[in-house]
């Protein structure tokens, strides 16, 4: 996937996440709470999968979207580890076709405006940025 394809997919209207979302704890990852394998319906016919992570011990939140067979194409990290040159709250997105192979290292954008927001607010902000409508209830931990 190249940058133009990513931007077209990001800007595509009508993307939908259907169903209620609830994070759960996986024993091996305690205290991390996750919701994985969330399908994002879209008219482009591209398989998009969202994962959400929340670490209540440190307050970090991550929303990640990947394409099976390609890898991650965008990620929002809020109140997590510093990612130089950006701070603890930043947005990753695909810049080149090689970015998914390296976990989206290039073009990281600082997003201090989202720092300290709740998981529900972070999810809503991500969905707004990516033109995703959530048709369901988000059960915040």
GROMACS .gro file of C-alpha atoms in nm:
model
  141
    1UNK     CA    1   0.000   0.000   0.000
    2UNK     CA    2   0.136   0.343  -0.088
    3UNK     CA    3   0.061   0.684   0.066
    4UNK     CA    4  -0.201   0.781  -0.196
    5UNK     CA    5  -0.393   0.458  -0.141
    6UNK     CA    6  -0.373   0.507   0.236
    7UNK     CA    7  -0.503   0.865   0.213
    8UNK     CA    8  -0.789   0.758  -0.015
    9UNK     CA    9  -0.883   0.483   0.229
   10UNK     CA   10  -0.853   0.713   0.532
   11UNK     CA   11  -1.070   0.977   0.365
   12UNK     CA   12  -1.325   0.728   0.229
   13UNK     CA   13  -1.667   0.815   0.370
   14UNK     CA   14  -1.904   0.555   0.507
   15UNK     CA   15  -1.662   0.336   0.702
   16UNK     CA   16  -1.845   0.162   0.988
   17UNK     CA   17  -1.762  -0.039   1.298
   18UNK     CA   18  -2.074  -0.238   1.388
   19UNK     CA   19  -2.149  -0.379   1.729
   20UNK     CA   20  -2.068  -0.313   2.089
   21UNK     CA   21  -1.704  -0.280   2.194
   22UNK     CA   22  -1.573  -0.407   2.525
   23UNK     CA   23  -1.213  -0.439   2.632
   24UNK     CA   24  -1.100  -0.747   2.819
   25UNK     CA   25  -0.791  -0.855   3.005
   26UNK     CA   26  -0.578  -1.131   2.868
   27UNK     CA   27  -0.388  -1.301   3.147
   28UNK     CA   28  -0.053  -1.288   2.970
   29UNK     CA   29  -0.083  -0.914   2.914
   30UNK     CA   30  -0.216  -0.802   3.254
   31UNK     CA   31  -0.289  -0.519   3.330
   32UNK     CA   32  -0.342  -0.441   2.959
   33UNK     CA   33  -0.705  -0.435   2.841
   34UNK     CA   34  -0.768  -0.502   2.473
   35UNK     CA   35  -1.035  -0.526   2.207
   36UNK     CA   36  -0.897  -0.702   1.901
   37UNK     CA   37  -1.011  -0.802   1.556
   38UNK     CA   38  -1.263  -0.520   1.516
   39UNK     CA   39  -1.369  -0.512   1.151
   40UNK     CA   40  -1.409  -0.176   0.977
   41UNK     CA   41  -1.661  -0.208   0.697
   42UNK     CA   42  -1.587   0.003   0.389
   43UNK     CA   43  -1.699   0.043   0.030
   44UNK     CA   44  -1.345  -0.004  -0.103
   45UNK     CA   45  -1.356  -0.371  -0.011
   46UNK     CA   46  -1.027  -0.350   0.182
   47UNK     CA   47  -1.007  -0.567   0.493
   48UNK     CA   48  -0.940  -0.324   0.779
   49UNK     CA   49  -0.891  -0.449   1.133
   50UNK     CA   50  -0.884  -0.226   1.441
   51UNK     CA   51  -0.729  -0.311   1.777
   52UNK     CA   52  -0.768  -0.103   2.091
   53UNK     CA   53  -0.541  -0.119   2.396
   54UNK     CA   54  -0.568   0.049   2.733
   55UNK     CA   55  -0.321   0.019   3.018
   56UNK     CA   56  -0.498   0.140   3.335
   57UNK     CA   57  -0.173   0.118   3.534
   58UNK     CA   58  -0.016   0.404   3.334
   59UNK     CA   59  -0.319   0.547   3.149
   60UNK     CA   60  -0.187   0.475   2.799
   61UNK     CA   61  -0.429   0.423   2.510
   62UNK     CA   62  -0.365   0.293   2.159
   63UNK     CA   63  -0.594   0.258   1.858
   64UNK     CA   64  -0.430   0.068   1.573
   65UNK     CA   65  -0.557  -0.024   1.225
   66UNK     CA   66  -0.394  -0.288   1.010
   67UNK     CA   67  -0.457  -0.457   0.679
   68UNK     CA   68  -0.397  -0.834   0.685
   69UNK     CA   69  -0.106  -0.918   0.458
   70UNK     CA   70   0.015  -0.556   0.462
   71UNK     CA   71   0.056  -0.467   0.830
   72UNK     CA   72  -0.025  -0.158   1.035
   73UNK     CA   73  -0.137   0.146   0.837
   74UNK     CA   74  -0.217   0.392   1.118
   75UNK     CA   75  -0.199   0.418   1.495
   76UNK     CA   76  -0.287   0.672   1.760
   77UNK     CA   77  -0.087   0.652   2.084
   78UNK     CA   78  -0.209   0.866   2.376
   79UNK     CA   79  -0.027   0.907   2.708
   80UNK     CA   80   0.218   0.632   2.613
   81UNK     CA   81   0.595   0.618   2.580
   82UNK     CA   82   0.775   0.912   2.421
   83UNK     CA   83   0.834   0.865   2.050
   84UNK     CA   84   1.108   1.106   1.947
   85UNK     CA   85   1.070   1.363   1.801
   86UNK     CA   86   0.705   1.345   1.913
   87UNK     CA   87   0.598   1.325   2.276
   88UNK     CA   88   0.383   1.074   2.464
   89UNK     CA   89   0.075   1.148   2.252
   90UNK     CA   90   0.121   1.108   1.878
   91UNK     CA   91  -0.022   0.973   1.551
   92UNK     CA   92   0.150   0.728   1.316
   93UNK     CA   93   0.041   0.677   0.956
   94UNK     CA   94   0.167   0.498   0.650
   95UNK     CA   95   0.410   0.715   0.456
   96UNK     CA   96   0.566   0.460   0.219
   97UNK     CA   97   0.495   0.102   0.117
   98UNK     CA   98   0.776  -0.009   0.351
   99UNK     CA   99   0.634   0.160   0.664
  100UNK     CA  100   0.422  -0.139   0.776
  101UNK     CA  101   0.735  -0.356   0.782
  102UNK     CA  102   0.891  -0.122   1.041
  103UNK     CA  103   0.574  -0.047   1.244
  104UNK     CA  104   0.513   0.299   1.092
  105UNK     CA  105   0.830   0.480   1.201
  106UNK     CA  106   0.815   0.780   0.965
  107UNK     CA  107   0.599   1.091   0.974
  108UNK     CA  108   0.497   1.064   1.340
  109UNK     CA  109   0.286   1.367   1.433
  110UNK     CA  110   0.271   1.504   1.785
  111UNK     CA  111  -0.090   1.527   1.916
  112UNK     CA  112  -0.068   1.695   2.260
  113UNK     CA  113  -0.430   1.808   2.219
  114UNK     CA  114  -0.538   1.450   2.297
  115UNK     CA  115  -0.322   1.404   2.609
  116UNK     CA  116  -0.516   1.314   2.922
  117UNK     CA  117  -0.835   1.227   2.738
  118UNK     CA  118  -1.036   0.920   2.832
  119UNK     CA  119  -1.029   0.603   2.624
  120UNK     CA  120  -1.375   0.681   2.491
  121UNK     CA  121  -1.264   1.032   2.387
  122UNK     CA  122  -0.952   0.892   2.218
  123UNK     CA  123  -1.160   0.633   2.030
  124UNK     CA  124  -1.405   0.903   1.919
  125UNK     CA  125  -1.121   1.130   1.804
  126UNK     CA  126  -0.961   0.848   1.607
  127UNK     CA  127  -1.291   0.762   1.441
  128UNK     CA  128  -1.345   1.126   1.349
  129UNK     CA  129  -0.994   1.151   1.195
  130UNK     CA  130  -1.051   0.834   0.993
  131UNK     CA  131  -1.416   0.893   0.891
  132UNK     CA  132  -1.536   0.589   1.085
  133UNK     CA  133  -1.884   0.566   1.234
  134UNK     CA  134  -1.933   0.336   1.533
  135UNK     CA  135  -2.276   0.174   1.525
  136UNK     CA  136  -2.289   0.033   1.877
  137UNK     CA  137  -2.199   0.099   2.238
  138UNK     CA  138  -1.843   0.143   2.366
  139UNK     CA  139  -1.817  -0.001   2.715
  140UNK     CA  140  -1.533   0.198   2.866
  141UNK     CA  141  -1.334   0.025   3.142
   0.00000   0.00000   0.00000
